[in-house]
Amino acid sequence: MLFREIVIAGCGNPLFGDDGFGPAVVEELQKLQLPDNVKVIDAGLGAPHFLFTLMEDAEVPVRKLIIIDIADFGANPGDVTKLRPEDLPPGTYRDAHSWDLSEPLQRLKDVIDITVIGCQPKRVASHEFELGLTEEVEGAIPKTVRIVLEEIGVEYGATINHQGTHLWASPGETTGDTRDNPGEKI
């Protein structure tokens, strides 16, 4: 089965520096035992166009799509935000090859609950290969995993301590999204 009720798609290419953020988060999520209704996919670079299009005709209806990718939202490298398709004007969400990814999302948003979890990149190579994430973006992986687990309603046992904060949380940080503005850093 290609899709399940909840699809988590990590977009990007690890050959282009911080563009490998989505696949790196997917790699961590694949180490966890997630509910049977969740499918975690390394969507790569060009695959999102095909995956998003196929979701419209999936035999099992996709109800929730979580996209993990880099996004330039003017923050500090490694900062993470949650966006909705409405927050992405046409032409503003592009992959490294300048394909507009907001158009397929605009088509799906009325039938699938879509969340984009974006990490502000520090460095994205476009003409030469550059393996590895910058320290700032690599440091955003645990927080992004936590955000994804919260989005799908999973409290992952050992990752929560007795005070209700995640073991990888910064001192004083608690769970939950308390933003007033979509696209605001979380």
Short mmCIF file of N, CA, C and O in Angstrom, two decimals, residues 20-133:
data_model
loop_
_atom_site.label_atom_id
_atom_site.label_comp_id
_atom_site.label_asym_id
_atom_site.label_seq_id
_atom_site.Cartn_x
_atom_site.Cartn_y
_atom_site.Cartn_z
N GLY A 20 19.01 18.52 2.73
CA GLY A 20 18.81 17.16 3.20
C GLY A 20 18.08 17.07 4.53
O GLY A 20 17.95 15.97 5.09
N PHE A 21 17.56 18.18 5.03
CA PHE A 21 16.86 18.19 6.32
C PHE A 21 15.66 17.25 6.35
O PHE A 21 15.52 16.44 7.28
N GLY A 22 14.78 17.33 5.36
CA GLY A 22 13.58 16.47 5.34
C GLY A 22 13.93 14.99 5.41
O GLY A 22 13.41 14.26 6.26
N PRO A 23 14.82 14.50 4.52
CA PRO A 23 15.21 13.09 4.60
C PRO A 23 15.89 12.72 5.92
O PRO A 23 15.71 11.61 6.42
N ALA A 24 16.65 13.65 6.54
CA ALA A 24 17.30 13.36 7.82
C ALA A 24 16.26 13.17 8.93
O ALA A 24 16.40 12.27 9.78
N VAL A 25 15.20 13.98 8.92
CA VAL A 25 14.13 13.82 9.92
C VAL A 25 13.39 12.50 9.67
O VAL A 25 13.10 11.76 10.62
N VAL A 26 13.14 12.17 8.42
CA VAL A 26 12.47 10.91 8.08
C VAL A 26 13.30 9.72 8.59
O VAL A 26 12.75 8.76 9.14
N GLU A 27 14.61 9.80 8.44
CA GLU A 27 15.48 8.73 8.92
C GLU A 27 15.29 8.51 10.42
O GLU A 27 15.24 7.37 10.90
N GLU A 28 15.17 9.59 11.19
CA GLU A 28 14.95 9.46 12.63
C GLU A 28 13.56 8.91 12.93
O GLU A 28 13.39 8.08 13.82
N LEU A 29 12.54 9.38 12.20
CA LEU A 29 11.18 8.90 12.42
C LEU A 29 11.05 7.41 12.10
O LEU A 29 10.27 6.69 12.74
N GLN A 30 11.80 6.93 11.11
CA GLN A 30 11.72 5.53 10.73
C GLN A 30 12.31 4.61 11.80
O GLN A 30 12.07 3.41 11.78
N LYS A 31 13.04 5.15 12.75
CA LYS A 31 13.58 4.37 13.86
C LYS A 31 12.52 4.11 14.94
O LYS A 31 12.72 3.28 15.81
N LEU A 32 11.42 4.86 14.89
CA LEU A 32 10.37 4.77 15.89
C LEU A 32 9.27 3.83 15.42
O LEU A 32 9.00 3.71 14.23
N GLN A 33 8.61 3.19 16.38
CA GLN A 33 7.44 2.39 16.05
C GLN A 33 6.23 3.30 16.09
O GLN A 33 5.80 3.74 17.15
N LEU A 34 5.69 3.60 14.90
CA LEU A 34 4.56 4.51 14.78
C LEU A 34 3.29 3.71 14.53
O LEU A 34 3.35 2.55 14.11
N PRO A 35 2.13 4.31 14.73
CA PRO A 35 0.87 3.60 14.48
C PRO A 35 0.77 3.09 13.05
O PRO A 35 1.39 3.64 12.13
N ASP A 36 -0.01 2.03 12.86
CA ASP A 36 -0.17 1.41 11.55
C ASP A 36 -0.77 2.34 10.50
O ASP A 36 -0.60 2.12 9.31
N ASN A 37 -1.49 3.38 10.93
CA ASN A 37 -2.12 4.28 9.96
C ASN A 37 -1.18 5.40 9.51
O ASN A 37 -1.60 6.33 8.83
N VAL A 38 0.11 5.30 9.88
CA VAL A 38 1.10 6.33 9.53
C VAL A 38 2.11 5.76 8.56
O VAL A 38 2.66 4.67 8.78
N LYS A 39 2.37 6.48 7.49
CA LYS A 39 3.39 6.11 6.50
C LYS A 39 4.41 7.23 6.46
O LYS A 39 4.07 8.39 6.24
N VAL A 40 5.70 6.89 6.67
CA VAL A 40 6.79 7.85 6.61
C VAL A 40 7.54 7.62 5.31
O VAL A 40 7.96 6.50 5.03
N ILE A 41 7.68 8.69 4.50
CA ILE A 41 8.26 8.57 3.16
C ILE A 41 9.39 9.57 2.98
O ILE A 41 9.22 10.76 3.28
N ASP A 42 10.52 9.09 2.46
CA ASP A 42 11.57 10.00 2.00
C ASP A 42 11.14 10.40 0.59
O ASP A 42 11.30 9.64 -0.36
N ALA A 43 10.57 11.58 0.46
CA ALA A 43 10.00 12.02 -0.81
C ALA A 43 11.05 12.56 -1.77
O ALA A 43 10.74 12.86 -2.92
N GLY A 44 12.27 12.71 -1.30
CA GLY A 44 13.33 13.17 -2.19
C GLY A 44 13.11 14.57 -2.70
O GLY A 44 12.57 15.43 -2.01
N LEU A 45 13.50 14.78 -3.95
CA LEU A 45 13.46 16.12 -4.53
C LEU A 45 12.31 16.29 -5.52
O LEU A 45 11.44 17.12 -5.32
N GLY A 46 12.28 15.50 -6.57
CA GLY A 46 11.22 15.64 -7.56
C GLY A 46 9.99 14.85 -7.22
O GLY A 46 8.90 15.10 -7.74
N ALA A 47 10.13 13.89 -6.31
CA ALA A 47 9.01 13.01 -5.97
C ALA A 47 7.78 13.71 -5.42
O ALA A 47 6.68 13.24 -5.63
N PRO A 48 7.94 14.84 -4.68
CA PRO A 48 6.73 15.44 -4.12
C PRO A 48 5.65 15.73 -5.16
O PRO A 48 4.47 15.54 -4.89
N HIS A 49 6.03 16.16 -6.35
CA HIS A 49 5.02 16.40 -7.38
C HIS A 49 4.21 15.16 -7.65
O HIS A 49 2.98 15.19 -7.71
N PHE A 50 4.89 14.03 -7.78
CA PHE A 50 4.20 12.78 -8.10
C PHE A 50 3.44 12.26 -6.89
O PHE A 50 2.30 11.82 -7.02
N LEU A 51 4.05 12.32 -5.70
CA LEU A 51 3.38 11.84 -4.51
C LEU A 51 2.11 12.63 -4.22
O LEU A 51 1.07 12.06 -3.95
N PHE A 52 2.21 13.95 -4.28
CA PHE A 52 1.06 14.78 -3.97
C PHE A 52 -0.06 14.54 -4.98
O PHE A 52 -1.23 14.52 -4.63
N THR A 53 0.29 14.34 -6.23
CA THR A 53 -0.71 14.07 -7.27
C THR A 53 -1.36 12.71 -7.05
O THR A 53 -2.58 12.57 -7.17
N LEU A 54 -0.56 11.70 -6.69
CA LEU A 54 -1.10 10.36 -6.46
C LEU A 54 -2.04 10.31 -5.27
O LEU A 54 -2.94 9.48 -5.22
N MET A 55 -1.84 11.19 -4.30
CA MET A 55 -2.69 11.18 -3.11
C MET A 55 -4.14 11.49 -3.43
O MET A 55 -5.04 11.04 -2.73
N GLU A 56 -4.37 12.23 -4.49
CA GLU A 56 -5.75 12.57 -4.86
C GLU A 56 -6.55 11.32 -5.22
O GLU A 56 -7.75 11.27 -5.01
N ASP A 57 -5.87 10.31 -5.77
CA ASP A 57 -6.54 9.10 -6.24
C ASP A 57 -6.18 7.87 -5.43
O ASP A 57 -6.37 6.75 -5.89
N ALA A 58 -5.65 8.02 -4.22
CA ALA A 58 -5.21 6.89 -3.41
C ALA A 58 -6.38 6.00 -3.04
O ALA A 58 -7.48 6.47 -2.78
N GLU A 59 -6.12 4.68 -3.02
CA GLU A 59 -7.18 3.72 -2.65
C GLU A 59 -7.56 3.87 -1.18
O GLU A 59 -8.71 3.68 -0.82
N VAL A 60 -6.60 4.18 -0.33
CA VAL A 60 -6.89 4.52 1.06
C VAL A 60 -6.81 6.03 1.15
O VAL A 60 -5.76 6.61 0.86
N PRO A 61 -7.89 6.71 1.49
CA PRO A 61 -7.85 8.17 1.51
C PRO A 61 -6.84 8.71 2.52
O PRO A 61 -6.84 8.31 3.68
N VAL A 62 -5.98 9.58 2.06
CA VAL A 62 -5.04 10.25 2.94
C VAL A 62 -5.80 11.38 3.62
O VAL A 62 -6.41 12.21 2.96
N ARG A 63 -5.78 11.39 4.94
CA ARG A 63 -6.50 12.41 5.69
C ARG A 63 -5.57 13.52 6.18
O ARG A 63 -5.99 14.64 6.36
N LYS A 64 -4.30 13.17 6.41
CA LYS A 64 -3.35 14.15 6.95
C LYS A 64 -2.01 13.97 6.25
O LYS A 64 -1.50 12.86 6.14
N LEU A 65 -1.45 15.09 5.79
CA LEU A 65 -0.14 15.10 5.14
C LEU A 65 0.75 16.06 5.91
O LEU A 65 0.39 17.23 6.10
N ILE A 66 1.89 15.57 6.37
CA ILE A 66 2.87 16.40 7.06
C ILE A 66 4.11 16.41 6.17
O ILE A 66 4.68 15.36 5.89
N ILE A 67 4.50 17.60 5.75
CA ILE A 67 5.67 17.76 4.89
C ILE A 67 6.79 18.37 5.73
O ILE A 67 6.59 19.37 6.41
N ILE A 68 7.95 17.75 5.66
CA ILE A 68 9.12 18.25 6.38
C ILE A 68 10.13 18.70 5.33
O ILE A 68 10.52 17.92 4.46
N ASP A 69 10.54 19.96 5.41
CA ASP A 69 11.40 20.52 4.38
C ASP A 69 12.10 21.76 4.93
O ASP A 69 11.75 22.25 5.99
N ILE A 70 13.07 22.26 4.17
CA ILE A 70 13.63 23.55 4.52
C ILE A 70 12.70 24.62 3.97
O ILE A 70 11.97 24.39 3.00
N ALA A 71 12.68 25.77 4.61
CA ALA A 71 11.85 26.87 4.17
C ALA A 71 12.52 28.17 4.61
O ALA A 71 12.93 28.29 5.76
N ASP A 72 12.64 29.09 3.69
CA ASP A 72 13.24 30.38 4.03
C ASP A 72 12.13 31.30 4.51
O ASP A 72 11.35 31.83 3.73
N PHE A 73 12.04 31.47 5.82
CA PHE A 73 11.02 32.36 6.39
C PHE A 73 11.66 33.49 7.17
O PHE A 73 11.05 34.11 8.03
N GLY A 74 12.93 33.77 6.85
CA GLY A 74 13.62 34.93 7.40
C GLY A 74 14.04 34.81 8.85
O GLY A 74 14.25 35.82 9.51
N ALA A 75 14.18 33.58 9.34
CA ALA A 75 14.57 33.38 10.74
C ALA A 75 16.06 33.01 10.82
O ALA A 75 16.77 33.05 9.81
N ASN A 76 16.48 32.61 11.99
CA ASN A 76 17.85 32.15 12.16
C ASN A 76 17.98 30.71 11.69
O ASN A 76 17.04 29.92 11.84
N PRO A 77 19.14 30.34 11.14
CA PRO A 77 19.33 28.95 10.71
C PRO A 77 19.02 27.98 11.85
O PRO A 77 19.41 28.19 12.99
N GLY A 78 18.24 26.94 11.51
CA GLY A 78 17.85 25.94 12.49
C GLY A 78 16.51 26.22 13.16
O GLY A 78 15.96 25.34 13.82
N ASP A 79 15.97 27.43 13.00
CA ASP A 79 14.64 27.70 13.54
C ASP A 79 13.61 26.91 12.76
O ASP A 79 13.76 26.68 11.56
N VAL A 80 12.55 26.51 13.44
CA VAL A 80 11.52 25.66 12.85
C VAL A 80 10.18 26.37 12.94
O VAL A 80 9.88 27.04 13.93
N THR A 81 9.35 26.19 11.91
CA THR A 81 8.00 26.77 11.91
C THR A 81 7.02 25.78 11.31
O THR A 81 7.41 24.84 10.61
N LYS A 82 5.74 25.99 11.61
CA LYS A 82 4.67 25.21 10.97
C LYS A 82 3.90 26.15 10.06
O LYS A 82 3.57 27.27 10.44
N LEU A 83 3.65 25.67 8.85
CA LEU A 83 2.91 26.46 7.86
C LEU A 83 1.74 25.64 7.32
O LEU A 83 1.78 24.41 7.29
N ARG A 84 0.71 26.33 6.86
CA ARG A 84 -0.43 25.71 6.17
C ARG A 84 -0.31 26.09 4.70
O ARG A 84 0.37 27.08 4.36
N PRO A 85 -0.96 25.39 3.80
CA PRO A 85 -0.89 25.77 2.39
C PRO A 85 -1.30 27.21 2.13
O PRO A 85 -0.76 27.87 1.25
N GLU A 86 -2.24 27.73 2.94
CA GLU A 86 -2.69 29.11 2.77
C GLU A 86 -1.57 30.11 3.05
O GLU A 86 -1.62 31.25 2.59
N ASP A 87 -0.57 29.69 3.83
CA ASP A 87 0.56 30.55 4.16
C ASP A 87 1.59 30.59 3.03
O ASP A 87 2.58 31.32 3.13
N LEU A 88 1.38 29.80 1.99
CA LEU A 88 2.33 29.66 0.90
C LEU A 88 1.74 30.23 -0.39
O LEU A 88 1.14 29.52 -1.17
N PRO A 89 1.90 31.52 -0.64
CA PRO A 89 1.39 32.08 -1.89
C PRO A 89 2.01 31.35 -3.08
O PRO A 89 3.15 30.90 -2.99
N PRO A 90 1.29 31.22 -4.19
CA PRO A 90 1.83 30.53 -5.36
C PRO A 90 3.21 31.06 -5.72
O PRO A 90 3.45 32.26 -5.74
N GLY A 91 4.13 30.12 -5.96
CA GLY A 91 5.48 30.47 -6.37
C GLY A 91 6.45 30.69 -5.22
O GLY A 91 7.64 30.84 -5.45
N THR A 92 5.97 30.65 -3.96
CA THR A 92 6.88 30.93 -2.85
C THR A 92 7.52 29.68 -2.27
O THR A 92 8.51 29.77 -1.57
N TYR A 93 6.96 28.52 -2.50
CA TYR A 93 7.51 27.27 -1.96
C TYR A 93 8.03 26.48 -3.14
O TYR A 93 7.28 25.88 -3.88
N ARG A 94 9.35 26.48 -3.30
CA ARG A 94 9.99 25.82 -4.44
C ARG A 94 11.07 24.88 -3.94
O ARG A 94 11.68 25.11 -2.91
N ASP A 95 11.31 23.83 -4.73
CA ASP A 95 12.42 22.96 -4.40
C ASP A 95 13.70 23.51 -5.02
O ASP A 95 13.70 24.56 -5.65
N ALA A 96 14.79 22.79 -4.86
CA ALA A 96 16.09 23.27 -5.33
C ALA A 96 16.16 23.42 -6.85
O ALA A 96 17.05 24.07 -7.38
N HIS A 97 15.21 22.80 -7.54
CA HIS A 97 15.19 22.91 -9.00
C HIS A 97 14.13 23.90 -9.48
O HIS A 97 13.73 23.88 -10.64
N SER A 98 13.63 24.73 -8.57
CA SER A 98 12.66 25.79 -8.86
C SER A 98 11.31 25.27 -9.31
O SER A 98 10.58 25.95 -10.00
N TRP A 99 10.94 24.06 -8.88
CA TRP A 99 9.59 23.57 -9.14
C TRP A 99 8.69 24.14 -8.06
O TRP A 99 8.98 24.08 -6.88
N ASP A 100 7.56 24.67 -8.46
CA ASP A 100 6.61 25.25 -7.52
C ASP A 100 5.85 24.11 -6.84
O ASP A 100 5.09 23.39 -7.47
N LEU A 101 6.06 23.96 -5.53
CA LEU A 101 5.39 22.89 -4.79
C LEU A 101 4.09 23.37 -4.16
O LEU A 101 3.31 22.57 -3.68
N SER A 102 3.85 24.68 -4.15
CA SER A 102 2.63 25.17 -3.52
C SER A 102 1.40 24.85 -4.37
O SER A 102 0.32 24.64 -3.83
N GLU A 103 1.54 24.75 -5.68
CA GLU A 103 0.39 24.49 -6.56
C GLU A 103 -0.26 23.14 -6.26
O GLU A 103 -1.48 23.08 -6.04
N PRO A 104 0.51 22.01 -6.19
CA PRO A 104 -0.17 20.76 -5.85
C PRO A 104 -0.77 20.78 -4.45
O PRO A 104 -1.82 20.16 -4.22
N LEU A 105 -0.15 21.50 -3.53
CA LEU A 105 -0.70 21.57 -2.18
C LEU A 105 -2.00 22.36 -2.14
O LEU A 105 -2.92 22.02 -1.40
N GLN A 106 -2.10 23.41 -2.94
CA GLN A 106 -3.34 24.19 -3.01
C GLN A 106 -4.49 23.31 -3.50
O GLN A 106 -5.62 23.46 -3.04
N ARG A 107 -4.20 22.39 -4.43
CA ARG A 107 -5.24 21.49 -4.94
C ARG A 107 -5.69 20.50 -3.87
O ARG A 107 -6.85 20.12 -3.82
N LEU A 108 -4.77 20.06 -3.02
CA LEU A 108 -5.08 19.03 -2.04
C LEU A 108 -5.67 19.57 -0.73
O LEU A 108 -6.31 18.83 0.01
N LYS A 109 -5.46 20.84 -0.44
CA LYS A 109 -5.77 21.37 0.88
C LYS A 109 -7.24 21.26 1.28
O LYS A 109 -7.54 21.25 2.48
N ASP A 110 -8.15 21.14 0.33
CA ASP A 110 -9.57 21.03 0.67
C ASP A 110 -9.98 19.61 1.02
O ASP A 110 -11.05 19.41 1.58
N VAL A 111 -9.14 18.63 0.69
CA VAL A 111 -9.49 17.23 0.97
C VAL A 111 -8.53 16.56 1.95
O VAL A 111 -8.84 15.52 2.50
N ILE A 112 -7.36 17.17 2.17
CA ILE A 112 -6.36 16.61 3.07
C ILE A 112 -5.89 17.72 4.01
O ILE A 112 -5.62 18.83 3.58
N ASP A 113 -5.78 17.38 5.29
CA ASP A 113 -5.23 18.31 6.28
C ASP A 113 -3.71 18.34 6.07
O ASP A 113 -3.03 17.33 6.27
N ILE A 114 -3.17 19.49 5.66
CA ILE A 114 -1.75 19.59 5.30
C ILE A 114 -1.03 20.55 6.25
O ILE A 114 -1.49 21.66 6.49
N THR A 115 0.09 20.09 6.75
CA THR A 115 0.99 20.92 7.56
C THR A 115 2.39 20.81 6.97
O THR A 115 2.86 19.71 6.69
N VAL A 116 3.04 21.94 6.78
CA VAL A 116 4.43 21.97 6.35
C VAL A 116 5.25 22.38 7.57
O VAL A 116 5.00 23.41 8.18
N ILE A 117 6.21 21.53 7.94
CA ILE A 117 7.13 21.87 9.01
C ILE A 117 8.42 22.27 8.33
O ILE A 117 9.09 21.45 7.70
N GLY A 118 8.74 23.55 8.41
CA GLY A 118 9.89 24.08 7.71
C GLY A 118 11.01 24.47 8.66
O GLY A 118 10.76 25.00 9.74
N CYS A 119 12.23 24.20 8.23
CA CYS A 119 13.41 24.60 8.99
C CYS A 119 14.18 25.63 8.18
O CYS A 119 14.42 25.44 6.97
N GLN A 120 14.55 26.72 8.82
CA GLN A 120 15.33 27.76 8.16
C GLN A 120 16.73 27.21 7.85
O GLN A 120 17.45 26.83 8.77
N PRO A 121 17.11 27.14 6.57
CA PRO A 121 18.44 26.62 6.24
C PRO A 121 19.53 27.67 6.45
O PRO A 121 19.26 28.87 6.48
N LYS A 122 20.74 27.19 6.59
CA LYS A 122 21.89 28.08 6.64
C LYS A 122 22.60 28.08 5.29
O LYS A 122 22.98 29.11 4.77
N ARG A 123 22.73 26.85 4.71
CA ARG A 123 23.46 26.74 3.46
C ARG A 123 22.83 25.66 2.58
O ARG A 123 22.67 24.53 3.02
N VAL A 124 22.48 26.04 1.36
CA VAL A 124 21.95 25.08 0.38
C VAL A 124 22.80 25.22 -0.87
O VAL A 124 22.80 26.28 -1.51
N ALA A 125 23.51 24.17 -1.20
CA ALA A 125 24.34 24.18 -2.41
C ALA A 125 23.43 23.97 -3.61
O ALA A 125 22.49 23.18 -3.55
N SER A 126 23.69 24.65 -4.70
CA SER A 126 22.82 24.47 -5.86
C SER A 126 23.57 23.96 -7.08
O SER A 126 22.97 23.35 -7.96
N HIS A 127 24.88 24.19 -7.16
CA HIS A 127 25.61 23.77 -8.35
C HIS A 127 26.63 22.69 -8.07
O HIS A 127 27.04 21.98 -8.97
N GLU A 128 27.07 22.57 -6.84
CA GLU A 128 28.03 21.53 -6.48
C GLU A 128 27.48 20.74 -5.31
O GLU A 128 26.74 21.25 -4.48
N PHE A 129 27.87 19.47 -5.26
CA PHE A 129 27.41 18.63 -4.17
C PHE A 129 28.07 19.05 -2.86
O PHE A 129 29.23 19.42 -2.81
N GLU A 130 27.26 19.00 -1.80
CA GLU A 130 27.77 19.31 -0.46
C GLU A 130 27.03 18.41 0.52
O GLU A 130 25.85 18.64 0.83
N LEU A 131 27.68 17.37 0.96
CA LEU A 131 27.07 16.41 1.87
C LEU A 131 27.04 16.96 3.29
O LEU A 131 27.98 17.62 3.73
N GLY A 132 25.98 16.67 4.00
CA GLY A 132 25.88 17.01 5.41
C GLY A 132 25.12 18.29 5.68
O GLY A 132 25.13 19.22 4.89
N LEU A 133 24.47 18.28 6.83
CA LEU A 133 23.72 19.43 7.29
C LEU A 133 24.63 20.34 8.11
O LEU A 133 25.58 19.88 8.73
#
